[in-house]
Tab-separated table of C-alpha atoms and ligand atoms in Angstrom:
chain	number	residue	atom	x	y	z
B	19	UNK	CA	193.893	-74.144	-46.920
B	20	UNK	CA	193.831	-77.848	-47.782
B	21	UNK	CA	191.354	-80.198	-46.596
B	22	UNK	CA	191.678	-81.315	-43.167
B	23	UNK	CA	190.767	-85.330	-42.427
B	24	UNK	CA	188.714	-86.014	-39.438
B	25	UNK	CA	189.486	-88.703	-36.886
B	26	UNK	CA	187.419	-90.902	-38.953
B	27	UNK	CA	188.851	-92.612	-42.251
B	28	UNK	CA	187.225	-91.829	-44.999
B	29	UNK	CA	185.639	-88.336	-43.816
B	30	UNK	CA	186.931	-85.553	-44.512
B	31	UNK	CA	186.363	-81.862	-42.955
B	32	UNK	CA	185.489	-78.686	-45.298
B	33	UNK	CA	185.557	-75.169	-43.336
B	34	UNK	CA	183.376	-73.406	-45.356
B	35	UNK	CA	183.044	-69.616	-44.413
B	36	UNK	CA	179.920	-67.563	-42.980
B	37	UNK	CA	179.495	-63.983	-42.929
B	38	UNK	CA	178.550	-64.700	-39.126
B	39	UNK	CA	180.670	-64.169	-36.342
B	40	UNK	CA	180.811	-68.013	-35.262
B	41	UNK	CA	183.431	-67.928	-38.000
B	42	UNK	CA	182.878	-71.030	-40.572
B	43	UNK	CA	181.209	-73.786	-40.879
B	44	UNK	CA	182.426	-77.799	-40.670
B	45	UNK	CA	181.084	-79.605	-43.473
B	46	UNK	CA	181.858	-82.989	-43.550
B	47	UNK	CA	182.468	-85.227	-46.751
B	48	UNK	CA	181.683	-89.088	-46.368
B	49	UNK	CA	183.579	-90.952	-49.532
B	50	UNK	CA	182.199	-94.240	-50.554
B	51	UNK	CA	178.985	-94.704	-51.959
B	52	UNK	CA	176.799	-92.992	-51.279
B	53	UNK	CA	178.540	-90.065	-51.509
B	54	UNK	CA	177.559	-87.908	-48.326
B	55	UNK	CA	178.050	-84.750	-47.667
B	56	UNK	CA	177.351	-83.677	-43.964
B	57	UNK	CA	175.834	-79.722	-43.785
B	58	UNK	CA	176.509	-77.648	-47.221
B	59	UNK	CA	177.451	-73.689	-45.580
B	60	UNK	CA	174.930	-70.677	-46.589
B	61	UNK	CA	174.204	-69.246	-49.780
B	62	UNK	CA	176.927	-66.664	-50.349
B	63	UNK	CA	179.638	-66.931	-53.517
B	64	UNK	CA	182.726	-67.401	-51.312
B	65	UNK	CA	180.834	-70.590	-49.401
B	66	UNK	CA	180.280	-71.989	-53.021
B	67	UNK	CA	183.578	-71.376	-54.327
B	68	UNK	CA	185.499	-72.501	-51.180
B	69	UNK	CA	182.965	-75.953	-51.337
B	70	UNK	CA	184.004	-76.269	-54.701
B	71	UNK	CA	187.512	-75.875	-54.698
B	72	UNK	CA	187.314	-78.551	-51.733
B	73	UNK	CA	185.396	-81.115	-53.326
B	74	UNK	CA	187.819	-80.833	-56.778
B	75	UNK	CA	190.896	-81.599	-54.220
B	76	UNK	CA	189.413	-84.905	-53.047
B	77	UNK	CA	188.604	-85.289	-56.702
B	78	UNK	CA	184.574	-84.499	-56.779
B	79	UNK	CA	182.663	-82.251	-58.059
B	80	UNK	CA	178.777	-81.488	-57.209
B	81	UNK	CA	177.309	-83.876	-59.483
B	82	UNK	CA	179.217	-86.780	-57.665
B	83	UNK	CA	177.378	-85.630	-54.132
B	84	UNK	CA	174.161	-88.331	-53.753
B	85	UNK	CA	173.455	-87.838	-50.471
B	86	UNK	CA	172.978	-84.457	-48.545
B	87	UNK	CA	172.416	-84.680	-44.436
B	88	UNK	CA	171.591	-81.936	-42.689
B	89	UNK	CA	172.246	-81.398	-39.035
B	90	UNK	CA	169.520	-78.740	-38.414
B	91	UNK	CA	168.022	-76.105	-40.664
B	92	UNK	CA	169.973	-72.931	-39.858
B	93	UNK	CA	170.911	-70.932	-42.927
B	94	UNK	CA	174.808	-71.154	-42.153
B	95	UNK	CA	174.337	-75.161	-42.130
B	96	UNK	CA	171.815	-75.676	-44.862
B	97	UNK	CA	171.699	-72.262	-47.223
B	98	UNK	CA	173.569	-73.581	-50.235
B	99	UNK	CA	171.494	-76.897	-50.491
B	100	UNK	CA	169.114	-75.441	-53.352
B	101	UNK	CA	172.082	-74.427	-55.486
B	102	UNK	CA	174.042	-77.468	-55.192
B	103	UNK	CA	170.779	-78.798	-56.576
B	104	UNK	CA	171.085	-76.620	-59.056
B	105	UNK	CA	174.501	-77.622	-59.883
B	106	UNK	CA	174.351	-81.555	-59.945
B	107	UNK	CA	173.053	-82.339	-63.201
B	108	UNK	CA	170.569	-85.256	-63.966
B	109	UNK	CA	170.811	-87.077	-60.547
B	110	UNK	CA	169.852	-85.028	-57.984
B	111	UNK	CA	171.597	-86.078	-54.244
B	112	UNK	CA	168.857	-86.963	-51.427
B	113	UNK	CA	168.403	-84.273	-49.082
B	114	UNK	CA	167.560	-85.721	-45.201
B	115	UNK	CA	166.501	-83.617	-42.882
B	116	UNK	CA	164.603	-83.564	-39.571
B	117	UNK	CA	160.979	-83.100	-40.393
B	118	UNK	CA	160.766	-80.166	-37.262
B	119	UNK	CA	163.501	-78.174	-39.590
B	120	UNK	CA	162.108	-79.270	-43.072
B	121	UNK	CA	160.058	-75.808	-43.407
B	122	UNK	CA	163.357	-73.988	-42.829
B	123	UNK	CA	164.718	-75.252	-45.997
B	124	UNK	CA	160.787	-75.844	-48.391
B	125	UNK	CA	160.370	-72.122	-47.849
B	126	UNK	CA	163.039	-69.995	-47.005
B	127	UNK	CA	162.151	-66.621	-47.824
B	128	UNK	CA	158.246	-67.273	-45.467
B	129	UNK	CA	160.249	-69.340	-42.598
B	130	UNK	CA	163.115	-66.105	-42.871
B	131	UNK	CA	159.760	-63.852	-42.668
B	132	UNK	CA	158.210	-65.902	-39.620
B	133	UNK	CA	161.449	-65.732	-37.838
B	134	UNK	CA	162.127	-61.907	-38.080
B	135	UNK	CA	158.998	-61.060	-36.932
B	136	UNK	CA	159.587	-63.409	-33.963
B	137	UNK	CA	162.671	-61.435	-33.523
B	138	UNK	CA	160.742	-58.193	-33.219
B	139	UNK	CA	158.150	-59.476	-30.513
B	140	UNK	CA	160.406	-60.998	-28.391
B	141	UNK	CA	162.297	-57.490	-28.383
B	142	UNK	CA	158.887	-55.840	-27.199
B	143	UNK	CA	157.731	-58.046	-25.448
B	144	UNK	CA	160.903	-57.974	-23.183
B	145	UNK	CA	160.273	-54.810	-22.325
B	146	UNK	CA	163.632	-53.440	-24.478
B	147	UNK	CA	163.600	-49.681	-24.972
B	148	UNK	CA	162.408	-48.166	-28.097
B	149	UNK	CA	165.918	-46.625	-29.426
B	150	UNK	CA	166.910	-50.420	-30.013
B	151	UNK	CA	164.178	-50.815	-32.425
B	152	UNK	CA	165.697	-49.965	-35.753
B	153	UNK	CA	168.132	-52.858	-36.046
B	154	UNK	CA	165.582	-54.887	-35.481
B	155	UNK	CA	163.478	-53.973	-38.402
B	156	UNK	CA	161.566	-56.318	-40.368
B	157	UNK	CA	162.215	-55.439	-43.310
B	158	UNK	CA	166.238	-54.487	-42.947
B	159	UNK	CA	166.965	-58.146	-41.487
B	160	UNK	CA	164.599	-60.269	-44.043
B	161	UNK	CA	166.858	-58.151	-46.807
B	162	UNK	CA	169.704	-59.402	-45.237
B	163	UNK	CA	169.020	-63.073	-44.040
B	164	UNK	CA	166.801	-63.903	-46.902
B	165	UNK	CA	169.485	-64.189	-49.987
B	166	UNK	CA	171.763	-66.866	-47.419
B	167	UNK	CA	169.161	-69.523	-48.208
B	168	UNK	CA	167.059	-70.560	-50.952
B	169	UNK	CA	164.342	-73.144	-50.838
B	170	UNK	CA	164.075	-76.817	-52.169
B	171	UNK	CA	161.422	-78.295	-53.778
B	172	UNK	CA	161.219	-81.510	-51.706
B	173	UNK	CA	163.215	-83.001	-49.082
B	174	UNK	CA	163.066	-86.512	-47.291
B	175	UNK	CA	162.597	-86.212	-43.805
B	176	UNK	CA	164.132	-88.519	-40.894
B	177	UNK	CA	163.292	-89.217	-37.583
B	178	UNK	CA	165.000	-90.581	-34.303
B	179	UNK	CA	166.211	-93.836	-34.630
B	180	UNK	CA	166.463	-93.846	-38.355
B	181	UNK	CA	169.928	-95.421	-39.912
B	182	UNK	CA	171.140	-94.058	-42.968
B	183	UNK	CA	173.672	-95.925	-45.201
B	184	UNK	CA	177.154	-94.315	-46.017
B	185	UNK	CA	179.996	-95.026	-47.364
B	186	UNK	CA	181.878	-95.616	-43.879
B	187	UNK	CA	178.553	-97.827	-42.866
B	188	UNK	CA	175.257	-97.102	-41.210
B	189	UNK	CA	174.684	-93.671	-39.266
B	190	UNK	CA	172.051	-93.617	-36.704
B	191	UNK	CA	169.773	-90.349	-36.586
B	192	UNK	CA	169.611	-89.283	-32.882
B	193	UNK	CA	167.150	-86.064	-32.270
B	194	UNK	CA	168.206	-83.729	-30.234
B	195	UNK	CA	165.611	-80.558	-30.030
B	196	UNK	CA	167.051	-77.384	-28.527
B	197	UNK	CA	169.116	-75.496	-30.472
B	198	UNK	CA	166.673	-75.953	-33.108
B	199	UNK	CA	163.354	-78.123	-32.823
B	200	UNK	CA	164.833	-80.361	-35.869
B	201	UNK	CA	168.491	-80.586	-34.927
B	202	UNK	CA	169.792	-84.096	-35.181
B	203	UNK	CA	173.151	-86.062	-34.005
B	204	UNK	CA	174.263	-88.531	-36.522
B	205	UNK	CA	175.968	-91.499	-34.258
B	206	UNK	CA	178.408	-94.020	-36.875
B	207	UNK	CA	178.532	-96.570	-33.739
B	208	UNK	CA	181.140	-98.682	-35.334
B	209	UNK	CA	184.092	-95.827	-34.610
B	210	UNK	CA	182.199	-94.940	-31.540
B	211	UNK	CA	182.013	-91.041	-33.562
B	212	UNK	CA	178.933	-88.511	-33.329
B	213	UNK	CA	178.285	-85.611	-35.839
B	214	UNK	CA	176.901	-83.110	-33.568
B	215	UNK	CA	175.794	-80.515	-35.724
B	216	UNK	CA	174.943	-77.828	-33.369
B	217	UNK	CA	174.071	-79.492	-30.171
B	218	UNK	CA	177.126	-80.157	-29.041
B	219	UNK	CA	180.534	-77.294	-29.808
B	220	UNK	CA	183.681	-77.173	-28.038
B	221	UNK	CA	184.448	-73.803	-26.301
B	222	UNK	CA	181.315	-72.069	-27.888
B	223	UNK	CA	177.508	-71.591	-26.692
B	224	UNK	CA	174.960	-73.687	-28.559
B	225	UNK	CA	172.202	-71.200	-27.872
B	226	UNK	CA	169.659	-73.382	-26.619
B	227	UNK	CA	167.580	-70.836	-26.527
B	228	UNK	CA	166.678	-70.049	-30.188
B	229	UNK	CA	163.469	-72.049	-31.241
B	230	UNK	CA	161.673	-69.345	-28.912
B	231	UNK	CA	159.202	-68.458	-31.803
B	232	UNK	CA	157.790	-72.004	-31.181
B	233	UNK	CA	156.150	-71.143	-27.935
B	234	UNK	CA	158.530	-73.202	-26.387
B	235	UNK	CA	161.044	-73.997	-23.872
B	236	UNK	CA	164.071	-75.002	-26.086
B	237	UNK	CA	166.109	-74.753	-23.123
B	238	UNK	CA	164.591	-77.796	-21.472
B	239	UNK	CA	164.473	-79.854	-24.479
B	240	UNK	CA	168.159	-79.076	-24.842
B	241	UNK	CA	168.941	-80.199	-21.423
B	242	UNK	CA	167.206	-83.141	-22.432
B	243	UNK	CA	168.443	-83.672	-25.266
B	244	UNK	CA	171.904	-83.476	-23.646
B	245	UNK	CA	170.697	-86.209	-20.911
B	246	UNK	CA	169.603	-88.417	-24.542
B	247	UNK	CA	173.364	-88.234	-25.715
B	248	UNK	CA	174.408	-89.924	-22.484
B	249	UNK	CA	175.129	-93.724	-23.825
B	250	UNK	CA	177.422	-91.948	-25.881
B	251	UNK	CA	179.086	-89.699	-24.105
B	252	UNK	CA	182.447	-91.107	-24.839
B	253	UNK	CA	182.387	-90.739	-28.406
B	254	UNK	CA	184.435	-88.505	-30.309
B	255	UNK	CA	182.689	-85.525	-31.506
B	256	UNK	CA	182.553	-83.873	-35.277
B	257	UNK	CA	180.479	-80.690	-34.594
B	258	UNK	CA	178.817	-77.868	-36.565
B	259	UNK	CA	181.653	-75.448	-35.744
B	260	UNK	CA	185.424	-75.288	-34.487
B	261	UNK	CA	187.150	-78.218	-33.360
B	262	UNK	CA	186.317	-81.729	-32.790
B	263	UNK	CA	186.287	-82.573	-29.026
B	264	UNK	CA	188.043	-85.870	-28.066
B	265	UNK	CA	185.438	-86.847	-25.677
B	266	UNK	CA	181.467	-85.892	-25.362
B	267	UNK	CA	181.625	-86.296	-21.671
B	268	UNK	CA	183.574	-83.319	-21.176
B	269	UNK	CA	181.719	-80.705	-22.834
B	270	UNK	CA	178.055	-82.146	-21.822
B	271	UNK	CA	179.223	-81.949	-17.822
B	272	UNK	CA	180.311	-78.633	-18.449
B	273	UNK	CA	177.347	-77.614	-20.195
B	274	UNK	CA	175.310	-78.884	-17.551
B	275	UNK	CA	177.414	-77.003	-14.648
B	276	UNK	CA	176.894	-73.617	-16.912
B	277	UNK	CA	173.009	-74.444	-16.718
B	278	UNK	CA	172.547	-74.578	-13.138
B	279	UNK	CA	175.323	-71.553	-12.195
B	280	UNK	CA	173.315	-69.446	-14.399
B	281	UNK	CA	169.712	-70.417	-13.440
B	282	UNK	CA	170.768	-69.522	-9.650
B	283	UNK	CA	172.009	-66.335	-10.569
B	284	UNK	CA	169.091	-65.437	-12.351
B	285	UNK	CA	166.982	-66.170	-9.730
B	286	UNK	CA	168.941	-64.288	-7.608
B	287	UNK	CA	168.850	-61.080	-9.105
B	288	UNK	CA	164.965	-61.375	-9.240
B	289	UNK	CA	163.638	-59.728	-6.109
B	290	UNK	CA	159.627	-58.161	-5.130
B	291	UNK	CA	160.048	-55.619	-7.708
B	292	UNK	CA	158.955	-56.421	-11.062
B	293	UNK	CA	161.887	-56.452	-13.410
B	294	UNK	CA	161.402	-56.690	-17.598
B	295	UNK	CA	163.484	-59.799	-19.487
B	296	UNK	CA	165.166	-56.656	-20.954
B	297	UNK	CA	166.210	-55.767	-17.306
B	298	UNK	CA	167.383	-59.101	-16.460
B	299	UNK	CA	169.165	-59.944	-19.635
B	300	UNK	CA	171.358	-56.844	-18.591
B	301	UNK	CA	171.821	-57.393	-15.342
B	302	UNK	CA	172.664	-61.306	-16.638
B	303	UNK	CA	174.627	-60.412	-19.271
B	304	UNK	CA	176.091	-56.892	-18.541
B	305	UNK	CA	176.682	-54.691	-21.548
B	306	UNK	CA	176.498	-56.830	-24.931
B	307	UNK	CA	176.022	-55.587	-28.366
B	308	UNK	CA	173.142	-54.871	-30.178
B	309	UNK	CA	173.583	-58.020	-32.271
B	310	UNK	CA	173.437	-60.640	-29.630
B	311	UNK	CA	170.234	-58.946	-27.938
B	312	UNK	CA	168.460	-61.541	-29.253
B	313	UNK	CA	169.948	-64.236	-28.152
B	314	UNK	CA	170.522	-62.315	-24.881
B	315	UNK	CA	166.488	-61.876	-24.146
B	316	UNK	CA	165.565	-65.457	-25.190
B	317	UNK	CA	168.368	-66.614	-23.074
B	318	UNK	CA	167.257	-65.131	-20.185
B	319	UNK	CA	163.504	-65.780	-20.878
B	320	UNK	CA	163.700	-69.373	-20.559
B	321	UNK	CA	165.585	-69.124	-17.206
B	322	UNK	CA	162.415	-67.034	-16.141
B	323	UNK	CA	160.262	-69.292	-17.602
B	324	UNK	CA	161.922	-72.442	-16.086
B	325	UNK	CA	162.308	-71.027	-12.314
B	326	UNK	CA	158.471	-70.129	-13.044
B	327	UNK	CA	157.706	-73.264	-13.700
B	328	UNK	CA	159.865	-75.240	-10.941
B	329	UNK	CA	158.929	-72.904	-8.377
B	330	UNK	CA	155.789	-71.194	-6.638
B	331	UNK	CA	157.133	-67.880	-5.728
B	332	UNK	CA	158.348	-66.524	-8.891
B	333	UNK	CA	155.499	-64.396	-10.980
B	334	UNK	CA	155.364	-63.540	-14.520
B	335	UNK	CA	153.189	-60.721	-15.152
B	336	UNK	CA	152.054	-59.258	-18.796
B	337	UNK	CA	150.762	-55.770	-18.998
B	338	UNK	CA	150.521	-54.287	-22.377
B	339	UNK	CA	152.221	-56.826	-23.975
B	340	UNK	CA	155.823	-56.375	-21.922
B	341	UNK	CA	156.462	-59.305	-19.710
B	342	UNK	CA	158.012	-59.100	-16.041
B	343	UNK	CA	159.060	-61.180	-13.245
B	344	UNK	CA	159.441	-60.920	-9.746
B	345	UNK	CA	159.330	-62.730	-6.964
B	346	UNK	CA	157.212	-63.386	-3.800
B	347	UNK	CA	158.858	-64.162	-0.308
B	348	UNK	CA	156.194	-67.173	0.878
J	415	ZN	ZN1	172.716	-73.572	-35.784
């Protein structure tokens, strides 16, 4: 594979791979000075190598990198930032990152601890049987998700509205909460281009839904956060994953539609009898794997937890610890 330019002169697009099923990940290399690298991949030996062997084609290596932006903290985005650290000799590349996802990347191996256990209560608490316990434990998936990051000593955070100086000119920092609390756009106005990160993908989910062990609702700030992105919405989009998509319009009508088909569903499969998240997320989402229960539950759980909030005759109810919903004909 060679490197792939972008529809922007002067960036170019590195797939680096991921042991996770989204496939790779698009990091994006800004020439010029500073030199910028958009998202680094996780921490794994084949994301370093394939980086690497990248870089040397445009005719860099890691020491030449002086600028590191991250689009949100997730390990398949931001894993490998500590060891290009590592590997950059005396001048160490600024690391920008949203200050809501800066903890992600200070301390890996307690935010990786934090987040499992999340994992686990969200599984009980939505009610999921007990023979679906084991993958989920603790220790098992901190084993496996700790070693795909590593943690940096300091980073410099950024906030909405911030613009950042590249080698293609200034990029504005646009927050967009949701998919994580921290995720960011980065709008370069001039070509009319966003770097979506996350927030926005082309035929994949974003999972909105994910931030849930922030006591949260990162399904509403997503929707909002796709509202935020409408002054733009006809800029071309780099994202996080996959292809670029010509126009952001498209996909942020679409994603809207999806929003409010599935939020009618779900309240239509809640009736007077209480029914667990667990229940829901199956009747939602029919038979998915073990894997994406997860995802599945916290999905589904903010649906609840929006019609809940929107309307006065859905219940949530909590009895030892296992949540359920139903619904009262007024
Ligand atoms: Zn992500």
């Amino acid at each position: 594979m060679m490197i792939e330019t972008t529809e922007l002169s002067g960036v170019y697009k590195i797939s680096v791979p991921t042991p996770f099923p989204v496939g790779a990940v698009n990091c994006y290399v800004i020439e010029g000075e500073p030199l910028t690298l958009i998202d680094v991949g996780p921490k794994t030996e084949e994301a370093v190598v394939t980086l690497r062997n990248r870089l040397d084609l445009l005719g860099f290596d890691f020491s030449d990198i002086e600028q590191i932006l991250i689009t949100h903290g997730h390990i398949d985005h931001a894993g490998l930032t500590a060891s290009i650290l590592e590997n950059s000799g005396a001048a160490k590349p600024v690391i920008r990152i949203h200050s809501r996802d800066a903890e992600r990347i200070l301390d890996n191996d307690g935010y990786i601890n934090r987040r499992m256990k999340a994992y686990l209560d969200i599984v009980k608490s939505s009610g999921v049987p007990n023979e679906f316990y084991s993958y989920y434990n603790h220790e098992r998936l901190v084993r496996y998700f700790s070693p795909l990051g590593a943690s940096v000593k300091s980073v410099t955070n950024i906030s909405h509205g911030d613009t950042i100086e590249t080698g293609i000119g200034f990029l504005e920092v646009h927050h967009t909460p949701g998919h994580s609390m921290g995720s960011v756009c980065y709008l370069h106005h001039e070509s009319n281009t966003m770097f979506s990160g996350d927030t926005l993908l082309k035929d994949i989910s974003s999972n909105p839904s994910l931030s849930f062990d922030e006591n949260e609702l990162s399904l509403s700030f997503y929707l909002r956060s796709l509202e935020s992105l409408q002054p733009w919405d006809h800029y071309t989009v780099l994202p996080g994953h996959r292809h670029s998509i010509d126009k952001a319009s498209q996909r942020i009508e679409e994603l809207q539609r999806d929003y409010h088909q599935k939020r009618d569903v779900v309240l239509g499969l809640i009736d007077t009898s209480p029914h667990t998240v667990y229940q829901v997320s199956r009747m939602l989402f029919g038979e998915y794997p073990v894997e994406s229960m997860v995802l599945a539950l916290a999905e589904t759980r903010d649906y609840i937890r929006i019609l809940e909030k929107d309307r006065t005759d859905i219940i949530i109810n909590e009895v030892n610890g296992v949540y359920t919903v139903s619904r009262t004909y007024v």
